[in-house]
Amino acid sequence: MTMLSKPERLKSILQNLRMSLPELRGAMVATTDGLPIAQAFSDNTDANRVAAMAATALGLGKRINDTLGTGSLNEMSVSGMDGQVFIYSVGAKGVLAVVAPSGTNLGLLHMEARDAAQAVASVL
C-alpha cells in the first residue's frame, strides 16, 4: 500500500469535491499566509494570486468577527454577477477556496465543501 504525500492527499480531496459538484470552476487549499498548496481549477487561474487573496479575505473576515464579537470565523463568501467564491477556514493553518458559478445549489455546495474543509484540516 502506497502512502500519499500531503499535497497528493489534498489534491485528492479537491478532486473529490469537484466530482461531487462538477459545475465548480475550481477549488484550492492555501496556507493562511497566502501560499498555494493544492488546486483544482478548470481553467488557467493563477493559483498564487487566488491563494494570496483567499488568505487576505480570511484574515479580514477574522478581524471583522473579532471586532464585532461574533466568534471565530468558519466561512465567508464573495458574490459577483457570474458566480461566488466561498472561503472556508481550515484549522489554524489553512484556507479552502471554492469558486462556483451562479445558480449552484448552495445547500449541496456548503455540505460538500464543509466536509472537504474538515478533511483538509485533518491532513494539515
JSON list of C-alpha atoms in Angstrom, two decimals:
[
{"chain": "A", "resi": 1, "resn": "MET", "atom": "CA", "xyz": [0.00, 0.00, 0.00]},
{"chain": "A", "resi": 2, "resn": "THR", "atom": "CA", "xyz": [1.40, 3.35, -1.04]},
{"chain": "A", "resi": 3, "resn": "MET", "atom": "CA", "xyz": [1.06, 6.31, 1.30]},
{"chain": "A", "resi": 4, "resn": "LEU", "atom": "CA", "xyz": [0.17, 9.55, -0.43]},
{"chain": "A", "resi": 5, "resn": "SER", "atom": "CA", "xyz": [2.05, 12.73, 0.40]},
{"chain": "A", "resi": 6, "resn": "LYS", "atom": "CA", "xyz": [0.18, 15.66, 1.95]},
{"chain": "A", "resi": 7, "resn": "PRO", "atom": "CA", "xyz": [-0.08, 17.53, -1.37]},
{"chain": "A", "resi": 8, "resn": "GLU", "atom": "CA", "xyz": [-1.39, 14.37, -3.07]},
{"chain": "A", "resi": 9, "resn": "ARG", "atom": "CA", "xyz": [-3.99, 13.82, -0.32]},
{"chain": "A", "resi": 10, "resn": "LEU", "atom": "CA", "xyz": [-5.10, 17.45, -0.55]},
{"chain": "A", "resi": 11, "resn": "LYS", "atom": "CA", "xyz": [-5.33, 17.25, -4.35]},
{"chain": "A", "resi": 12, "resn": "SER", "atom": "CA", "xyz": [-7.46, 14.11, -3.95]},
{"chain": "A", "resi": 13, "resn": "ILE", "atom": "CA", "xyz": [-9.84, 15.93, -1.57]},
{"chain": "A", "resi": 14, "resn": "LEU", "atom": "CA", "xyz": [-10.20, 18.76, -4.10]},
{"chain": "A", "resi": 15, "resn": "GLN", "atom": "CA", "xyz": [-10.79, 16.35, -6.96]},
{"chain": "A", "resi": 16, "resn": "ASN", "atom": "CA", "xyz": [-13.49, 14.56, -4.93]},
{"chain": "A", "resi": 17, "resn": "LEU", "atom": "CA", "xyz": [-15.13, 17.93, -4.23]},
{"chain": "A", "resi": 18, "resn": "ARG", "atom": "CA", "xyz": [-15.07, 18.76, -7.94]},
{"chain": "A", "resi": 19, "resn": "MET", "atom": "CA", "xyz": [-16.54, 15.33, -8.79]},
{"chain": "A", "resi": 20, "resn": "SER", "atom": "CA", "xyz": [-19.36, 15.93, -6.29]},
{"chain": "A", "resi": 21, "resn": "LEU", "atom": "CA", "xyz": [-20.04, 19.34, -7.82]},
{"chain": "A", "resi": 22, "resn": "PRO", "atom": "CA", "xyz": [-18.89, 19.21, -11.45]},
{"chain": "A", "resi": 23, "resn": "GLU", "atom": "CA", "xyz": [-20.15, 22.73, -12.14]},
{"chain": "A", "resi": 24, "resn": "LEU", "atom": "CA", "xyz": [-17.48, 24.22, -9.86]},
{"chain": "A", "resi": 25, "resn": "ARG", "atom": "CA", "xyz": [-14.96, 26.40, -11.65]},
{"chain": "A", "resi": 26, "resn": "GLY", "atom": "CA", "xyz": [-12.29, 25.43, -9.17]},
{"chain": "A", "resi": 27, "resn": "ALA", "atom": "CA", "xyz": [-11.11, 24.84, -5.63]},
{"chain": "A", "resi": 28, "resn": "MET", "atom": "CA", "xyz": [-7.84, 25.32, -3.82]},
{"chain": "A", "resi": 29, "resn": "VAL", "atom": "CA", "xyz": [-6.12, 24.90, -0.49]},
{"chain": "A", "resi": 30, "resn": "ALA", "atom": "CA", "xyz": [-3.69, 27.58, 0.65]},
{"chain": "A", "resi": 31, "resn": "THR", "atom": "CA", "xyz": [-1.82, 28.49, 3.78]},
{"chain": "A", "resi": 32, "resn": "THR", "atom": "CA", "xyz": [-3.08, 31.35, 5.91]},
{"chain": "A", "resi": 33, "resn": "ASP", "atom": "CA", "xyz": [-0.08, 33.37, 4.74]},
{"chain": "A", "resi": 34, "resn": "GLY", "atom": "CA", "xyz": [-1.18, 33.07, 1.11]},
{"chain": "A", "resi": 35, "resn": "LEU", "atom": "CA", "xyz": [0.84, 30.23, -0.36]},
{"chain": "A", "resi": 36, "resn": "PRO", "atom": "CA", "xyz": [-0.93, 27.71, -2.60]},
{"chain": "A", "resi": 37, "resn": "ILE", "atom": "CA", "xyz": [-0.71, 24.08, -1.51]},
{"chain": "A", "resi": 38, "resn": "ALA", "atom": "CA", "xyz": [-3.09, 22.27, -3.86]},
{"chain": "A", "resi": 39, "resn": "GLN", "atom": "CA", "xyz": [-5.50, 23.40, -6.55]},
{"chain": "A", "resi": 40, "resn": "ALA", "atom": "CA", "xyz": [-8.03, 22.04, -9.00]},
{"chain": "A", "resi": 41, "resn": "PHE", "atom": "CA", "xyz": [-9.19, 24.73, -11.41]},
{"chain": "A", "resi": 42, "resn": "SER", "atom": "CA", "xyz": [-10.95, 24.14, -14.72]},
{"chain": "A", "resi": 43, "resn": "ASP", "atom": "CA", "xyz": [-9.01, 26.93, -16.41]},
{"chain": "A", "resi": 44, "resn": "ASN", "atom": "CA", "xyz": [-5.60, 28.58, -16.15]},
{"chain": "A", "resi": 45, "resn": "THR", "atom": "CA", "xyz": [-6.42, 30.54, -12.98]},
{"chain": "A", "resi": 46, "resn": "ASP", "atom": "CA", "xyz": [-3.32, 31.93, -11.27]},
{"chain": "A", "resi": 47, "resn": "ALA", "atom": "CA", "xyz": [-3.17, 29.86, -8.07]},
{"chain": "A", "resi": 48, "resn": "ASN", "atom": "CA", "xyz": [-0.64, 32.23, -6.46]},
{"chain": "A", "resi": 49, "resn": "ARG", "atom": "CA", "xyz": [-2.99, 35.20, -6.81]},
{"chain": "A", "resi": 50, "resn": "VAL", "atom": "CA", "xyz": [-6.03, 33.27, -5.61]},
{"chain": "A", "resi": 51, "resn": "ALA", "atom": "CA", "xyz": [-4.13, 31.90, -2.61]},
{"chain": "A", "resi": 52, "resn": "ALA", "atom": "CA", "xyz": [-2.97, 35.37, -1.61]},
{"chain": "A", "resi": 53, "resn": "MET", "atom": "CA", "xyz": [-6.46, 36.85, -1.99]},
{"chain": "A", "resi": 54, "resn": "ALA", "atom": "CA", "xyz": [-8.18, 33.97, -0.16]},
{"chain": "A", "resi": 55, "resn": "ALA", "atom": "CA", "xyz": [-5.76, 34.24, 2.76]},
{"chain": "A", "resi": 56, "resn": "THR", "atom": "CA", "xyz": [-6.20, 38.02, 2.88]},
{"chain": "A", "resi": 57, "resn": "ALA", "atom": "CA", "xyz": [-10.01, 37.68, 2.80]},
{"chain": "A", "resi": 58, "resn": "LEU", "atom": "CA", "xyz": [-9.88, 35.07, 5.56]},
{"chain": "A", "resi": 59, "resn": "GLY", "atom": "CA", "xyz": [-7.68, 37.34, 7.69]},
{"chain": "A", "resi": 60, "resn": "LEU", "atom": "CA", "xyz": [-10.03, 40.30, 7.16]},
{"chain": "A", "resi": 61, "resn": "GLY", "atom": "CA", "xyz": [-13.06, 38.14, 7.95]},
{"chain": "A", "resi": 62, "resn": "LYS", "atom": "CA", "xyz": [-11.43, 37.02, 11.18]},
{"chain": "A", "resi": 63, "resn": "ARG", "atom": "CA", "xyz": [-10.73, 40.64, 12.16]},
{"chain": "A", "resi": 64, "resn": "ILE", "atom": "CA", "xyz": [-14.31, 41.64, 11.39]},
{"chain": "A", "resi": 65, "resn": "ASN", "atom": "CA", "xyz": [-15.64, 38.79, 13.55]},
{"chain": "A", "resi": 66, "resn": "ASP", "atom": "CA", "xyz": [-13.23, 39.68, 16.36]},
{"chain": "A", "resi": 67, "resn": "THR", "atom": "CA", "xyz": [-14.22, 43.35, 16.22]},
{"chain": "A", "resi": 68, "resn": "LEU", "atom": "CA", "xyz": [-17.93, 42.58, 16.21]},
{"chain": "A", "resi": 69, "resn": "GLY", "atom": "CA", "xyz": [-17.68, 39.80, 18.76]},
{"chain": "A", "resi": 70, "resn": "THR", "atom": "CA", "xyz": [-19.33, 37.20, 16.53]},
{"chain": "A", "resi": 71, "resn": "GLY", "atom": "CA", "xyz": [-16.97, 34.34, 17.37]},
{"chain": "A", "resi": 72, "resn": "SER", "atom": "CA", "xyz": [-14.39, 32.58, 15.30]},
{"chain": "A", "resi": 73, "resn": "LEU", "atom": "CA", "xyz": [-14.75, 32.70, 11.52]},
{"chain": "A", "resi": 74, "resn": "ASN", "atom": "CA", "xyz": [-15.90, 29.49, 9.85]},
{"chain": "A", "resi": 75, "resn": "GLU", "atom": "CA", "xyz": [-16.62, 30.63, 6.31]},
{"chain": "A", "resi": 76, "resn": "MET", "atom": "CA", "xyz": [-17.41, 33.61, 4.15]},
{"chain": "A", "resi": 77, "resn": "SER", "atom": "CA", "xyz": [-18.43, 34.35, 0.58]},
{"chain": "A", "resi": 78, "resn": "VAL", "atom": "CA", "xyz": [-17.90, 36.95, -2.09]},
{"chain": "A", "resi": 79, "resn": "SER", "atom": "CA", "xyz": [-20.64, 37.22, -4.70]},
{"chain": "A", "resi": 80, "resn": "GLY", "atom": "CA", "xyz": [-20.46, 38.56, -8.24]},
{"chain": "A", "resi": 81, "resn": "MET", "atom": "CA", "xyz": [-22.79, 38.65, -11.21]},
{"chain": "A", "resi": 82, "resn": "ASP", "atom": "CA", "xyz": [-21.39, 35.42, -12.66]},
{"chain": "A", "resi": 83, "resn": "GLY", "atom": "CA", "xyz": [-20.65, 33.41, -9.54]},
{"chain": "A", "resi": 84, "resn": "GLN", "atom": "CA", "xyz": [-19.43, 33.23, -5.99]},
{"chain": "A", "resi": 85, "resn": "VAL", "atom": "CA", "xyz": [-16.24, 32.45, -4.12]},
{"chain": "A", "resi": 86, "resn": "PHE", "atom": "CA", "xyz": [-16.61, 30.62, -0.83]},
{"chain": "A", "resi": 87, "resn": "ILE", "atom": "CA", "xyz": [-13.76, 30.75, 1.65]},
{"chain": "A", "resi": 88, "resn": "TYR", "atom": "CA", "xyz": [-13.59, 28.25, 4.50]},
{"chain": "A", "resi": 89, "resn": "SER", "atom": "CA", "xyz": [-11.26, 28.42, 7.47]},
{"chain": "A", "resi": 90, "resn": "VAL", "atom": "CA", "xyz": [-9.31, 25.16, 7.70]},
{"chain": "A", "resi": 91, "resn": "GLY", "atom": "CA", "xyz": [-7.83, 24.91, 11.18]},
{"chain": "A", "resi": 92, "resn": "ALA", "atom": "CA", "xyz": [-5.18, 27.39, 12.21]},
{"chain": "A", "resi": 93, "resn": "LYS", "atom": "CA", "xyz": [-3.01, 26.85, 9.13]},
{"chain": "A", "resi": 94, "resn": "GLY", "atom": "CA", "xyz": [-5.19, 26.75, 6.05]},
{"chain": "A", "resi": 95, "resn": "VAL", "atom": "CA", "xyz": [-7.91, 28.13, 3.86]},
{"chain": "A", "resi": 96, "resn": "LEU", "atom": "CA", "xyz": [-10.14, 26.38, 1.33]},
{"chain": "A", "resi": 97, "resn": "ALA", "atom": "CA", "xyz": [-11.43, 28.50, -1.55]},
{"chain": "A", "resi": 98, "resn": "VAL", "atom": "CA", "xyz": [-14.23, 27.23, -3.80]},
{"chain": "A", "resi": 99, "resn": "VAL", "atom": "CA", "xyz": [-15.34, 29.03, -6.97]},
{"chain": "A", "resi": 100, "resn": "ALA", "atom": "CA", "xyz": [-18.90, 28.33, -8.11]},
{"chain": "A", "resi": 101, "resn": "PRO", "atom": "CA", "xyz": [-20.98, 29.71, -10.97]},
{"chain": "A", "resi": 102, "resn": "SER", "atom": "CA", "xyz": [-24.31, 31.44, -10.39]},
{"chain": "A", "resi": 103, "resn": "GLY", "atom": "CA", "xyz": [-27.16, 29.02, -9.89]},
{"chain": "A", "resi": 104, "resn": "THR", "atom": "CA", "xyz": [-25.13, 26.43, -7.97]},
{"chain": "A", "resi": 105, "resn": "ASN", "atom": "CA", "xyz": [-27.12, 24.55, -5.33]},
{"chain": "A", "resi": 106, "resn": "LEU", "atom": "CA", "xyz": [-25.71, 26.33, -2.28]},
{"chain": "A", "resi": 107, "resn": "GLY", "atom": "CA", "xyz": [-27.00, 23.79, 0.24]},
{"chain": "A", "resi": 108, "resn": "LEU", "atom": "CA", "xyz": [-25.19, 20.99, -1.55]},
{"chain": "A", "resi": 109, "resn": "LEU", "atom": "CA", "xyz": [-22.11, 23.16, -2.08]},
{"chain": "A", "resi": 110, "resn": "HIS", "atom": "CA", "xyz": [-21.83, 24.03, 1.61]},
{"chain": "A", "resi": 111, "resn": "MET", "atom": "CA", "xyz": [-22.41, 20.43, 2.68]},
{"chain": "A", "resi": 112, "resn": "GLU", "atom": "CA", "xyz": [-19.69, 19.10, 0.36]},
{"chain": "A", "resi": 113, "resn": "ALA", "atom": "CA", "xyz": [-17.26, 21.98, 0.95]},
{"chain": "A", "resi": 114, "resn": "ARG", "atom": "CA", "xyz": [-17.59, 21.80, 4.73]},
{"chain": "A", "resi": 115, "resn": "ASP", "atom": "CA", "xyz": [-16.81, 18.08, 4.56]},
{"chain": "A", "resi": 116, "resn": "ALA", "atom": "CA", "xyz": [-13.83, 18.87, 2.32]},
{"chain": "A", "resi": 117, "resn": "ALA", "atom": "CA", "xyz": [-12.66, 21.55, 4.78]},
{"chain": "A", "resi": 118, "resn": "GLN", "atom": "CA", "xyz": [-12.73, 19.01, 7.62]},
{"chain": "A", "resi": 119, "resn": "ALA", "atom": "CA", "xyz": [-10.79, 16.54, 5.50]},
{"chain": "A", "resi": 120, "resn": "VAL", "atom": "CA", "xyz": [-8.22, 19.21, 4.63]},
{"chain": "A", "resi": 121, "resn": "ALA", "atom": "CA", "xyz": [-7.88, 20.15, 8.31]},
{"chain": "A", "resi": 122, "resn": "SER", "atom": "CA", "xyz": [-7.14, 16.53, 9.18]},
{"chain": "A", "resi": 123, "resn": "VAL", "atom": "CA", "xyz": [-4.33, 16.49, 6.59]},
{"chain": "A", "resi": 124, "resn": "LEU", "atom": "CA", "xyz": [-2.80, 19.80, 7.62]}
]
